[in-house]
Amino acid sequence: KRHKRVSVKTASVIYFLLAAVYVMYMRVTNVIFLSDPYASVLYRLIILIVILSLWVVANYFVCLIRDGEGSFKDVYVATAMSFTPILYVIPVVTLMSNVLTYQEAVFYNVPITITFIWVAIYFFFMIKEIHNYEVGETFNIIFVSLFTMLIMGIFLFVIYSLNTQIFRVTLEISRELMER
């Protein structure tokens, strides 16, 4: 943040690579290690993109209200940087899953668990350092940001539902007018 060594372009490349790694994970991983091997990859990728977008926006707005020092660019870039361990570990584990049996699942599950713990630690320190909070404030900000994400998600769902209903009513009215 202070030396501006990572640009928005680099963060966008990291997000693109994360999406590619996720698609590779869903397509290449042995089916015995996937909870739902026939799930729609595009649907899950869209959900992942929406969740990440909601996180960046919610965290920025919460920290803007709570006197955080980070800008929107800082939150966007730092969130991308906190996910970089996934780019190193998941492709290796995904390829390794094709030679493992179900009895050797520990060699698949442990690296993934360690990676997500690693990402969570990076995520925590990302929020702490970007906004210059203390440890207790950081936990509070994380919970408030998650709650804000929930509220934003509910709001987007209501807007989507209302737009769908308005479209249906408009379509029915136009059909009725065309028939008469």
Tab-separated table of N, CA and C in Angstrom:
chain	number	residue	atom	x	y	z
A	1	LYS	N	0.825	-1.196	0.000
A	1	LYS	CA	0.000	0.000	0.000
A	1	LYS	C	0.866	1.256	0.000
A	2	ARG	N	1.860	1.269	0.852
A	2	ARG	CA	2.647	2.479	0.991
A	2	ARG	C	3.610	2.691	-0.177
A	3	HIS	N	4.105	1.623	-0.761
A	3	HIS	CA	5.057	1.755	-1.851
A	3	HIS	C	4.413	1.595	-3.225
A	4	LYS	N	3.119	1.286	-3.258
A	4	LYS	CA	2.341	1.153	-4.499
A	4	LYS	C	3.033	0.214	-5.490
A	5	ARG	N	3.398	-0.971	-5.003
A	5	ARG	CA	4.115	-1.922	-5.850
A	5	ARG	C	3.196	-2.812	-6.664
A	6	VAL	N	1.928	-2.866	-6.308
A	6	VAL	CA	0.983	-3.700	-7.037
A	6	VAL	C	-0.101	-2.801	-7.621
A	7	SER	N	-0.345	-2.964	-8.904
A	7	SER	CA	-1.329	-2.121	-9.573
A	7	SER	C	-2.676	-2.828	-9.656
A	8	VAL	N	-3.675	-2.092	-10.081
A	8	VAL	CA	-5.008	-2.651	-10.286
A	8	VAL	C	-4.956	-3.677	-11.414
A	9	LYS	N	-4.131	-3.426	-12.405
A	9	LYS	CA	-3.998	-4.357	-13.524
A	9	LYS	C	-3.460	-5.711	-13.042
A	10	THR	N	-2.465	-5.678	-12.171
A	10	THR	CA	-1.912	-6.912	-11.619
A	10	THR	C	-2.951	-7.650	-10.783
A	11	ALA	N	-3.698	-6.913	-9.989
A	11	ALA	CA	-4.758	-7.531	-9.183
A	11	ALA	C	-5.822	-8.152	-10.075
A	12	SER	N	-6.164	-7.483	-11.168
A	12	SER	CA	-7.154	-8.037	-12.103
A	12	SER	C	-6.643	-9.316	-12.747
A	13	VAL	N	-5.350	-9.367	-13.054
A	13	VAL	CA	-4.751	-10.593	-13.593
A	13	VAL	C	-4.834	-11.713	-12.560
A	14	ILE	N	-4.582	-11.377	-11.307
A	14	ILE	CA	-4.670	-12.393	-10.247
A	14	ILE	C	-6.100	-12.903	-10.124
A	15	TYR	N	-7.093	-12.021	-10.200
A	15	TYR	CA	-8.492	-12.461	-10.155
A	15	TYR	C	-8.806	-13.368	-11.339
A	16	PHE	N	-8.297	-13.018	-12.523
A	16	PHE	CA	-8.513	-13.864	-13.700
A	16	PHE	C	-7.856	-15.235	-13.502
A	17	LEU	N	-6.646	-15.252	-12.959
A	17	LEU	CA	-5.960	-16.523	-12.701
A	17	LEU	C	-6.703	-17.345	-11.647
A	18	LEU	N	-7.263	-16.679	-10.651
A	18	LEU	CA	-8.071	-17.393	-9.660
A	18	LEU	C	-9.284	-18.051	-10.310
A	19	ALA	N	-9.923	-17.336	-11.225
A	19	ALA	CA	-11.060	-17.911	-11.942
A	19	ALA	C	-10.614	-19.105	-12.787
A	20	ALA	N	-9.473	-18.985	-13.448
A	20	ALA	CA	-8.955	-20.093	-14.253
A	20	ALA	C	-8.601	-21.293	-13.386
A	21	VAL	N	-7.995	-21.036	-12.225
A	21	VAL	CA	-7.657	-22.130	-11.310
A	21	VAL	C	-8.927	-22.798	-10.794
A	22	TYR	N	-9.962	-22.004	-10.532
A	22	TYR	CA	-11.223	-22.578	-10.061
A	22	TYR	C	-11.856	-23.458	-11.127
A	23	VAL	N	-11.851	-22.995	-12.366
A	23	VAL	CA	-12.395	-23.811	-13.464
A	23	VAL	C	-11.572	-25.087	-13.623
A	24	MET	N	-10.247	-24.964	-13.530
A	24	MET	CA	-9.392	-26.148	-13.608
A	24	MET	C	-9.691	-27.106	-12.459
A	25	TYR	N	-9.873	-26.563	-11.271
A	25	TYR	CA	-10.195	-27.391	-10.109
A	25	TYR	C	-11.493	-28.164	-10.335
A	26	MET	N	-12.505	-27.492	-10.865
A	26	MET	CA	-13.808	-28.140	-11.068
A	26	MET	C	-13.781	-29.160	-12.209
A	27	ARG	N	-12.936	-28.947	-13.207
A	27	ARG	CA	-12.919	-29.833	-14.374
A	27	ARG	C	-11.884	-30.960	-14.289
A	28	VAL	N	-10.766	-30.726	-13.639
A	28	VAL	CA	-9.654	-31.677	-13.682
A	28	VAL	C	-9.592	-32.555	-12.433
A	29	THR	N	-10.107	-32.068	-11.311
A	29	THR	CA	-10.033	-32.838	-10.069
A	29	THR	C	-10.783	-34.149	-10.216
A	30	ASN	N	-10.217	-35.195	-9.645
A	30	ASN	CA	-10.843	-36.510	-9.651
A	30	ASN	C	-12.219	-36.410	-8.982
A	31	VAL	N	-13.223	-37.050	-9.575
A	31	VAL	CA	-14.603	-36.913	-9.103
A	31	VAL	C	-14.802	-37.436	-7.681
A	32	ILE	N	-13.939	-38.301	-7.208
A	32	ILE	CA	-14.128	-38.803	-5.841
A	32	ILE	C	-13.819	-37.744	-4.795
A	33	PHE	N	-13.144	-36.673	-5.177
A	33	PHE	CA	-12.810	-35.610	-4.237
A	33	PHE	C	-13.741	-34.405	-4.337
A	34	LEU	N	-14.648	-34.381	-5.295
A	34	LEU	CA	-15.581	-33.270	-5.448
A	34	LEU	C	-16.905	-33.602	-4.780
A	35	SER	N	-17.505	-32.620	-4.111
A	35	SER	CA	-18.790	-32.866	-3.451
A	35	SER	C	-19.912	-33.004	-4.475
A	36	ASP	N	-19.880	-32.211	-5.544
A	36	ASP	CA	-20.882	-32.308	-6.609
A	36	ASP	C	-20.160	-32.194	-7.947
A	37	PRO	N	-19.721	-33.337	-8.508
A	37	PRO	CA	-18.909	-33.271	-9.722
A	37	PRO	C	-19.661	-32.801	-10.966
A	38	TYR	N	-20.987	-32.780	-10.912
A	38	TYR	CA	-21.769	-32.410	-12.091
A	38	TYR	C	-22.386	-31.022	-11.960
A	39	ALA	N	-21.910	-30.233	-11.032
A	39	ALA	CA	-22.421	-28.873	-10.849
A	39	ALA	C	-21.966	-27.985	-12.001
A	40	SER	N	-22.756	-26.970	-12.258
A	40	SER	CA	-22.433	-26.024	-13.317
A	40	SER	C	-21.251	-25.158	-12.894
A	41	VAL	N	-20.184	-25.231	-13.655
A	41	VAL	CA	-18.971	-24.473	-13.350
A	41	VAL	C	-19.229	-22.979	-13.541
A	42	LEU	N	-19.945	-22.620	-14.584
A	42	LEU	CA	-20.226	-21.208	-14.852
A	42	LEU	C	-21.057	-20.597	-13.725
A	43	TYR	N	-22.060	-21.324	-13.266
A	43	TYR	CA	-22.900	-20.831	-12.176
A	43	TYR	C	-22.079	-20.612	-10.907
A	44	ARG	N	-21.243	-21.573	-10.569
A	44	ARG	CA	-20.409	-21.438	-9.373
A	44	ARG	C	-19.369	-20.332	-9.526
A	45	LEU	N	-18.864	-20.156	-10.729
A	45	LEU	CA	-17.896	-19.082	-10.972
A	45	LEU	C	-18.565	-17.718	-10.823
A	46	ILE	N	-19.784	-17.589	-11.315
A	46	ILE	CA	-20.521	-16.331	-11.163
A	46	ILE	C	-20.787	-16.049	-9.691
A	47	ILE	N	-21.168	-17.074	-8.929
A	47	ILE	CA	-21.394	-16.903	-7.491
A	47	ILE	C	-20.105	-16.447	-6.813
A	48	LEU	N	-18.989	-17.047	-7.176
A	48	LEU	CA	-17.695	-16.666	-6.601
A	48	LEU	C	-17.348	-15.216	-6.928
A	49	ILE	N	-17.582	-14.795	-8.158
A	49	ILE	CA	-17.305	-13.416	-8.568
A	49	ILE	C	-18.209	-12.436	-7.815
A	50	VAL	N	-19.472	-12.796	-7.661
A	50	VAL	CA	-20.401	-11.925	-6.930
A	50	VAL	C	-19.982	-11.799	-5.469
A	51	ILE	N	-19.586	-12.912	-4.851
A	51	ILE	CA	-19.164	-12.871	-3.445
A	51	ILE	C	-17.910	-12.020	-3.279
A	52	LEU	N	-16.942	-12.191	-4.158
A	52	LEU	CA	-15.729	-11.364	-4.071
A	52	LEU	C	-16.033	-9.890	-4.302
A	53	SER	N	-16.905	-9.596	-5.255
A	53	SER	CA	-17.284	-8.203	-5.514
A	53	SER	C	-18.008	-7.603	-4.319
A	54	LEU	N	-18.925	-8.377	-3.745
A	54	LEU	CA	-19.635	-7.898	-2.561
A	54	LEU	C	-18.665	-7.652	-1.408
A	55	TRP	N	-17.674	-8.535	-1.261
A	55	TRP	CA	-16.699	-8.350	-0.183
A	55	TRP	C	-15.932	-7.044	-0.354
A	56	VAL	N	-15.423	-6.801	-1.559
A	56	VAL	CA	-14.613	-5.605	-1.792
A	56	VAL	C	-15.448	-4.348	-1.534
A	57	VAL	N	-16.668	-4.311	-2.052
A	57	VAL	CA	-17.527	-3.144	-1.873
A	57	VAL	C	-17.928	-2.988	-0.412
A	58	ALA	N	-18.364	-4.082	0.220
A	58	ALA	CA	-18.816	-4.009	1.614
A	58	ALA	C	-17.681	-3.603	2.539
A	59	ASN	N	-16.505	-4.201	2.357
A	59	ASN	CA	-15.388	-3.861	3.229
A	59	ASN	C	-14.974	-2.409	3.045
A	60	TYR	N	-14.966	-1.942	1.826
A	60	TYR	CA	-14.605	-0.544	1.591
A	60	TYR	C	-15.597	0.398	2.260
A	61	PHE	N	-16.906	0.145	2.084
A	61	PHE	CA	-17.907	1.036	2.672
A	61	PHE	C	-17.905	0.986	4.197
A	62	VAL	N	-17.753	-0.199	4.758
A	62	VAL	CA	-17.709	-0.305	6.219
A	62	VAL	C	-16.495	0.433	6.764
A	63	CYS	N	-15.362	0.262	6.127
A	63	CYS	CA	-14.147	0.922	6.601
A	63	CYS	C	-14.173	2.422	6.320
A	64	LEU	N	-14.903	2.833	5.310
A	64	LEU	CA	-15.070	4.255	5.051
A	64	LEU	C	-15.841	4.905	6.190
A	65	ILE	N	-16.857	4.221	6.673
A	65	ILE	CA	-17.650	4.731	7.793
A	65	ILE	C	-16.861	4.654	9.096
A	66	ARG	N	-16.075	3.597	9.268
A	66	ARG	CA	-15.346	3.367	10.522
A	66	ARG	C	-13.928	3.942	10.505
A	67	ASP	N	-13.681	4.933	9.702
A	67	ASP	CA	-12.401	5.644	9.651
A	67	ASP	C	-11.224	4.763	9.248
A	68	GLY	N	-11.447	3.859	8.302
A	68	GLY	CA	-10.344	3.080	7.761
A	68	GLY	C	-9.519	3.935	6.816
A	69	GLU	N	-8.274	3.602	6.668
A	69	GLU	CA	-7.375	4.417	5.858
A	69	GLU	C	-7.259	3.938	4.411
A	70	GLY	N	-7.773	2.767	4.100
A	70	GLY	CA	-7.608	2.212	2.767
A	70	GLY	C	-8.601	2.768	1.768
A	71	SER	N	-8.152	2.880	0.531
A	71	SER	CA	-9.036	3.301	-0.555
A	71	SER	C	-9.663	2.059	-1.189
A	72	PHE	N	-10.579	2.293	-2.116
A	72	PHE	CA	-11.215	1.176	-2.810
A	72	PHE	C	-10.167	0.373	-3.575
A	73	LYS	N	-9.224	1.071	-4.190
A	73	LYS	CA	-8.143	0.407	-4.923
A	73	LYS	C	-7.314	-0.468	-3.991
A	74	ASP	N	-7.024	0.032	-2.805
A	74	ASP	CA	-6.240	-0.744	-1.842
A	74	ASP	C	-6.962	-2.032	-1.442
A	75	VAL	N	-8.268	-1.932	-1.206
A	75	VAL	CA	-9.037	-3.113	-0.818
A	75	VAL	C	-9.076	-4.113	-1.971
A	76	TYR	N	-9.288	-3.617	-3.190
A	76	TYR	CA	-9.340	-4.476	-4.376
A	76	TYR	C	-8.018	-5.225	-4.574
A	77	VAL	N	-6.929	-4.479	-4.498
A	77	VAL	CA	-5.602	-5.064	-4.725
A	77	VAL	C	-5.219	-6.017	-3.595
A	78	ALA	N	-5.442	-5.609	-2.356
A	78	ALA	CA	-5.043	-6.438	-1.219
A	78	ALA	C	-5.866	-7.720	-1.132
A	79	THR	N	-7.128	-7.655	-1.500
A	79	THR	CA	-7.946	-8.872	-1.526
A	79	THR	C	-7.384	-9.855	-2.544
A	80	ALA	N	-6.998	-9.356	-3.702
A	80	ALA	CA	-6.388	-10.233	-4.713
A	80	ALA	C	-5.093	-10.839	-4.200
A	81	MET	N	-4.274	-10.023	-3.559
A	81	MET	CA	-2.997	-10.512	-3.050
A	81	MET	C	-3.177	-11.563	-1.954
A	82	SER	N	-4.233	-11.434	-1.176
A	82	SER	CA	-4.433	-12.406	-0.096
A	82	SER	C	-4.838	-13.781	-0.634
A	83	PHE	N	-5.303	-13.853	-1.864
A	83	PHE	CA	-5.678	-15.133	-2.458
A	83	PHE	C	-4.546	-15.802	-3.242
A	84	THR	N	-3.365	-15.202	-3.294
A	84	THR	CA	-2.277	-15.775	-4.085
A	84	THR	C	-1.826	-17.171	-3.652
A	85	PRO	N	-1.907	-17.579	-2.372
A	85	PRO	CA	-1.522	-18.965	-2.057
A	85	PRO	C	-2.349	-20.010	-2.808
A	86	ILE	N	-3.580	-19.664	-3.137
A	86	ILE	CA	-4.424	-20.589	-3.896
A	86	ILE	C	-3.815	-20.857	-5.266
A	87	LEU	N	-3.208	-19.839	-5.858
A	87	LEU	CA	-2.613	-19.998	-7.188
A	87	LEU	C	-1.435	-20.966	-7.185
A	88	TYR	N	-0.789	-21.117	-6.039
A	88	TYR	CA	0.362	-22.011	-5.953
A	88	TYR	C	-0.021	-23.438	-5.586
A	89	VAL	N	-0.961	-23.602	-4.692
A	89	VAL	CA	-1.232	-24.923	-4.125
A	89	VAL	C	-2.318	-25.677	-4.874
A	90	ILE	N	-3.422	-25.029	-5.203
A	90	ILE	CA	-4.568	-25.734	-5.777
A	90	ILE	C	-4.250	-26.418	-7.112
A	91	PRO	N	-3.500	-25.808	-8.032
A	91	PRO	CA	-3.188	-26.547	-9.270
A	91	PRO	C	-2.392	-27.839	-9.010
A	92	VAL	N	-1.457	-27.804	-8.079
A	92	VAL	CA	-0.671	-28.993	-7.763
A	92	VAL	C	-1.553	-30.074	-7.143
A	93	VAL	N	-2.402	-29.661	-6.198
A	93	VAL	CA	-3.290	-30.621	-5.531
A	93	VAL	C	-4.319	-31.171	-6.517
A	94	THR	N	-4.786	-30.338	-7.429
A	94	THR	CA	-5.754	-30.781	-8.431
A	94	THR	C	-5.149	-31.852	-9.328
A	95	LEU	N	-3.941	-31.626	-9.796
A	95	LEU	CA	-3.284	-32.630	-10.636
A	95	LEU	C	-2.951	-33.888	-9.833
A	96	MET	N	-2.566	-33.698	-8.581
A	96	MET	CA	-2.240	-34.823	-7.716
A	96	MET	C	-3.475	-35.689	-7.412
A	97	SER	N	-4.665	-35.084	-7.437
A	97	SER	CA	-5.889	-35.824	-7.117
A	97	SER	C	-6.171	-36.945	-8.121
A	98	ASN	N	-5.631	-36.825	-9.310
A	98	ASN	CA	-5.879	-37.838	-10.333
A	98	ASN	C	-5.049	-39.105	-10.157
A	99	VAL	N	-4.074	-39.069	-9.250
A	99	VAL	CA	-3.285	-40.275	-8.991
A	99	VAL	C	-3.518	-40.813	-7.580
A	100	LEU	N	-4.363	-40.119	-6.800
A	100	LEU	CA	-4.652	-40.555	-5.438
A	100	LEU	C	-5.917	-41.401	-5.390
A	101	THR	N	-5.975	-42.270	-4.418
A	101	THR	CA	-7.195	-43.034	-4.169
A	101	THR	C	-7.928	-42.388	-2.997
A	102	TYR	N	-9.123	-42.885	-2.715
A	102	TYR	CA	-9.908	-42.311	-1.630
A	102	TYR	C	-9.241	-42.528	-0.277
A	103	GLN	N	-8.481	-43.612	-0.137
A	103	GLN	CA	-7.775	-43.867	1.116
A	103	GLN	C	-6.620	-42.880	1.329
A	104	GLU	N	-6.142	-42.275	0.275
A	104	GLU	CA	-5.051	-41.304	0.355
A	104	GLU	C	-5.574	-39.867	0.337
A	105	ALA	N	-6.817	-39.688	0.725
A	105	ALA	CA	-7.459	-38.371	0.681
A	105	ALA	C	-6.778	-37.357	1.583
A	106	VAL	N	-6.059	-37.821	2.583
A	106	VAL	CA	-5.361	-36.895	3.473
A	106	VAL	C	-4.336	-36.067	2.706
A	107	PHE	N	-3.720	-36.628	1.670
A	107	PHE	CA	-2.743	-35.903	0.861
A	107	PHE	C	-3.408	-34.860	-0.035
A	108	TYR	N	-4.709	-34.980	-0.169
A	108	TYR	CA	-5.492	-34.009	-0.921
A	108	TYR	C	-6.100	-32.963	0.017
A	109	ASN	N	-6.667	-33.392	1.125
A	109	ASN	CA	-7.400	-32.499	2.021
A	109	ASN	C	-6.496	-31.608	2.869
A	110	VAL	N	-5.389	-32.137	3.353
A	110	VAL	CA	-4.521	-31.349	4.235
A	110	VAL	C	-3.922	-30.132	3.517
A	111	PRO	N	-3.358	-30.264	2.310
A	111	PRO	CA	-2.838	-29.056	1.645
A	111	PRO	C	-3.922	-28.017	1.358
A	112	ILE	N	-5.116	-28.468	1.016
A	112	ILE	CA	-6.203	-27.518	0.761
A	112	ILE	C	-6.595	-26.801	2.050
A	113	THR	N	-6.678	-27.539	3.153
A	113	THR	CA	-7.020	-26.925	4.435
A	113	THR	C	-5.951	-25.931	4.864
A	114	ILE	N	-4.701	-26.306	4.740
A	114	ILE	CA	-3.597	-25.401	5.096
A	114	ILE	C	-3.621	-24.152	4.217
A	115	THR	N	-3.933	-24.326	2.952
A	115	THR	CA	-4.000	-23.191	2.037
A	115	THR	C	-5.095	-22.223	2.442
A	116	PHE	N	-6.258	-22.738	2.803
A	116	PHE	CA	-7.351	-21.845	3.191
A	116	PHE	C	-7.078	-21.170	4.534
A	117	ILE	N	-6.374	-21.826	5.426
A	117	ILE	CA	-5.957	-21.181	6.676
A	117	ILE	C	-4.951	-20.072	6.362
A	118	TRP	N	-4.038	-20.364	5.464
A	118	TRP	CA	-3.037	-19.394	5.012
A	118	TRP	C	-3.729	-18.157	4.415
A	119	VAL	N	-4.727	-18.390	3.548
A	119	VAL	CA	-5.471	-17.291	2.932
A	119	VAL	C	-6.225	-16.499	4.002
A	120	ALA	N	-6.817	-17.178	4.974
A	120	ALA	CA	-7.550	-16.486	6.036
A	120	ALA	C	-6.619	-15.588	6.853
A	121	ILE	N	-5.419	-16.062	7.123
A	121	ILE	CA	-4.440	-15.251	7.856
A	121	ILE	C	-4.040	-14.033	7.024
A	122	TYR	N	-3.764	-14.240	5.738
A	122	TYR	CA	-3.449	-13.114	4.853
A	122	TYR	C	-4.607	-12.122	4.802
A	123	PHE	N	-5.816	-12.660	4.732
A	123	PHE	CA	-7.014	-11.837	4.653
A	123	PHE	C	-7.141	-10.957	5.898
A	124	PHE	N	-6.936	-11.569	7.057
A	124	PHE	CA	-7.022	-10.832	8.313
A	124	PHE	C	-5.999	-9.707	8.357
A	125	PHE	N	-4.756	-10.025	8.033
A	125	PHE	CA	-3.713	-9.005	8.081
A	125	PHE	C	-3.862	-7.973	6.967
A	126	MET	N	-4.487	-8.371	5.860
A	126	MET	CA	-4.771	-7.425	4.787
A	126	MET	C	-5.698	-6.339	5.309
A	127	ILE	N	-6.758	-6.732	5.979
A	127	ILE	CA	-7.709	-5.753	6.505
A	127	ILE	C	-7.038	-4.898	7.579
A	128	LYS	N	-6.292	-5.556	8.438
A	128	LYS	CA	-5.641	-4.849	9.544
A	128	LYS	C	-4.667	-3.793	9.030
A	129	GLU	N	-3.853	-4.147	8.061
A	129	GLU	CA	-2.814	-3.231	7.585
A	129	GLU	C	-3.339	-2.179	6.614
A	130	ILE	N	-4.260	-2.549	5.763
A	130	ILE	CA	-4.783	-1.586	4.794
A	130	ILE	C	-5.503	-0.442	5.508
A	131	HIS	N	-6.297	-0.784	6.514
A	131	HIS	CA	-7.097	0.235	7.182
A	131	HIS	C	-6.486	0.728	8.495
A	132	ASN	N	-5.351	0.153	8.883
A	132	ASN	CA	-4.630	0.558	10.089
A	132	ASN	C	-5.490	0.396	11.344
A	133	TYR	N	-6.040	-0.813	11.519
A	133	TYR	CA	-6.848	-1.136	12.689
A	133	TYR	C	-6.041	-1.956	13.681
A	134	GLU	N	-6.530	-2.016	14.900
A	134	GLU	CA	-5.998	-2.922	15.905
A	134	GLU	C	-6.645	-4.296	15.699
A	135	VAL	N	-6.165	-5.313	16.417
A	135	VAL	CA	-6.647	-6.685	16.227
A	135	VAL	C	-8.140	-6.797	16.532
A	136	GLY	N	-8.581	-6.257	17.643
A	136	GLY	CA	-9.998	-6.329	18.012
A	136	GLY	C	-10.886	-5.620	17.008
A	137	GLU	N	-10.442	-4.449	16.554
A	137	GLU	CA	-11.202	-3.708	15.547
A	137	GLU	C	-11.293	-4.493	14.239
A	138	THR	N	-10.243	-5.200	13.921
A	138	THR	CA	-10.221	-5.964	12.674
A	138	THR	C	-11.261	-7.077	12.694
A	139	PHE	N	-11.351	-7.803	13.809
A	139	PHE	CA	-12.389	-8.833	13.910
A	139	PHE	C	-13.779	-8.212	13.779
A	140	ASN	N	-13.984	-7.074	14.437
A	140	ASN	CA	-15.264	-6.399	14.359
A	140	ASN	C	-15.579	-5.983	12.922
A	141	ILE	N	-14.592	-5.450	12.226
A	141	ILE	CA	-14.778	-5.011	10.838
A	141	ILE	C	-15.114	-6.198	9.939
A	142	ILE	N	-14.479	-7.329	10.172
A	142	ILE	CA	-14.755	-8.518	9.357
A	142	ILE	C	-16.215	-8.936	9.529
A	143	PHE	N	-16.691	-8.984	10.780
A	143	PHE	CA	-18.074	-9.393	11.012
A	143	PHE	C	-19.064	-8.378	10.458
A	144	VAL	N	-18.777	-7.103	10.607
A	144	VAL	CA	-19.666	-6.079	10.060
A	144	VAL	C	-19.649	-6.127	8.532
A	145	SER	N	-18.498	-6.379	7.936
A	145	SER	CA	-18.417	-6.489	6.472
A	145	SER	C	-19.209	-7.698	5.971
A	146	LEU	N	-19.120	-8.819	6.684
A	146	LEU	CA	-19.895	-9.996	6.291
A	146	LEU	C	-21.390	-9.734	6.411
A	147	PHE	N	-21.798	-9.044	7.483
A	147	PHE	CA	-23.205	-8.690	7.639
A	147	PHE	C	-23.648	-7.741	6.523
A	148	THR	N	-22.795	-6.793	6.173
A	148	THR	CA	-23.103	-5.872	5.077
A	148	THR	C	-23.233	-6.616	3.759
A	149	MET	N	-22.373	-7.615	3.553
A	149	MET	CA	-22.492	-8.443	2.345
A	149	MET	C	-23.844	-9.140	2.305
A	150	LEU	N	-24.282	-9.668	3.447
A	150	LEU	CA	-25.577	-10.333	3.527
A	150	LEU	C	-26.706	-9.370	3.182
A	151	ILE	N	-26.660	-8.186	3.739
A	151	ILE	CA	-27.694	-7.182	3.466
A	151	ILE	C	-27.668	-6.780	1.990
A	152	MET	N	-26.481	-6.589	1.441
A	152	MET	CA	-26.372	-6.234	0.023
A	152	MET	C	-26.896	-7.356	-0.858
A	153	GLY	N	-26.603	-8.602	-0.492
A	153	GLY	CA	-27.105	-9.748	-1.251
A	153	GLY	C	-28.619	-9.831	-1.219
A	154	ILE	N	-29.198	-9.610	-0.047
A	154	ILE	CA	-30.660	-9.616	0.066
A	154	ILE	C	-31.255	-8.488	-0.770
A	155	PHE	N	-30.633	-7.318	-0.704
A	155	PHE	CA	-31.103	-6.188	-1.497
A	155	PHE	C	-31.046	-6.491	-2.994
A	156	LEU	N	-29.948	-7.072	-3.460
A	156	LEU	CA	-29.830	-7.424	-4.882
A	156	LEU	C	-30.860	-8.475	-5.282
A	157	PHE	N	-31.116	-9.424	-4.379
A	157	PHE	CA	-32.132	-10.440	-4.663
A	157	PHE	C	-33.517	-9.809	-4.781
A	158	VAL	N	-33.839	-8.863	-3.900
A	158	VAL	CA	-35.144	-8.185	-3.949
A	158	VAL	C	-35.262	-7.384	-5.237
A	159	ILE	N	-34.212	-6.674	-5.614
A	159	ILE	CA	-34.226	-5.907	-6.869
A	159	ILE	C	-34.415	-6.843	-8.060
A	160	TYR	N	-33.706	-7.963	-8.062
A	160	TYR	CA	-33.851	-8.942	-9.147
A	160	TYR	C	-35.281	-9.467	-9.201
A	161	SER	N	-35.850	-9.800	-8.050
A	161	SER	CA	-37.217	-10.321	-8.014
A	161	SER	C	-38.222	-9.285	-8.496
A	162	LEU	N	-38.045	-8.046	-8.059
A	162	LEU	CA	-38.954	-6.991	-8.497
A	162	LEU	C	-38.846	-6.757	-10.001
A	163	ASN	N	-37.630	-6.756	-10.518
A	163	ASN	CA	-37.464	-6.580	-11.964
A	163	ASN	C	-38.103	-7.722	-12.737
A	164	THR	N	-37.977	-8.934	-12.225
A	164	THR	CA	-38.603	-10.080	-12.881
A	164	THR	C	-40.117	-9.936	-12.876
A	165	GLN	N	-40.676	-9.528	-11.750
A	165	GLN	CA	-42.127	-9.342	-11.664
A	165	GLN	C	-42.595	-8.211	-12.574
A	166	ILE	N	-41.857	-7.115	-12.613
A	166	ILE	CA	-42.221	-6.002	-13.493
A	166	ILE	C	-42.162	-6.437	-14.947
A	167	PHE	N	-41.152	-7.211	-15.310
A	167	PHE	CA	-41.042	-7.706	-16.677
A	167	PHE	C	-42.225	-8.602	-17.021
A	168	ARG	N	-42.601	-9.485	-16.107
A	168	ARG	CA	-43.739	-10.383	-16.356
A	168	ARG	C	-45.044	-9.611	-16.491
A	169	VAL	N	-45.264	-8.636	-15.620
A	169	VAL	CA	-46.492	-7.835	-15.696
A	169	VAL	C	-46.520	-7.057	-16.998
A	170	THR	N	-45.406	-6.468	-17.384
A	170	THR	CA	-45.339	-5.719	-18.638
A	170	THR	C	-45.593	-6.639	-19.829
A	171	LEU	N	-45.046	-7.828	-19.777
A	171	LEU	CA	-45.262	-8.801	-20.851
A	171	LEU	C	-46.731	-9.210	-20.932
A	172	GLU	N	-47.348	-9.440	-19.786
A	172	GLU	CA	-48.773	-9.814	-19.771
A	172	GLU	C	-49.655	-8.680	-20.260
A	173	ILE	N	-49.341	-7.449	-19.886
A	173	ILE	CA	-50.116	-6.303	-20.342
A	173	ILE	C	-49.976	-6.131	-21.849
A	174	SER	N	-48.753	-6.297	-22.361
A	174	SER	CA	-48.555	-6.159	-23.810
A	174	SER	C	-49.264	-7.274	-24.573
A	175	ARG	N	-49.258	-8.484	-24.037
A	175	ARG	CA	-50.011	-9.580	-24.684
A	175	ARG	C	-51.497	-9.304	-24.697
A	176	GLU	N	-51.997	-8.792	-23.583
A	176	GLU	CA	-53.422	-8.477	-23.485
A	176	GLU	C	-53.798	-7.392	-24.462
A	177	LEU	N	-52.951	-6.378	-24.601
A	177	LEU	CA	-53.222	-5.307	-25.546
A	177	LEU	C	-53.145	-5.785	-26.988
A	178	MET	N	-52.237	-6.706	-27.264
A	178	MET	CA	-52.087	-7.222	-28.632
A	178	MET	C	-53.291	-8.086	-29.029
A	179	GLU	N	-53.844	-8.790	-28.077
A	179	GLU	CA	-54.993	-9.660	-28.374
A	179	GLU	C	-56.266	-8.861	-28.565
A	180	ARG	N	-56.379	-7.708	-27.980
A	180	ARG	CA	-57.610	-6.909	-28.095
A	180	ARG	C	-57.467	-5.948	-29.184
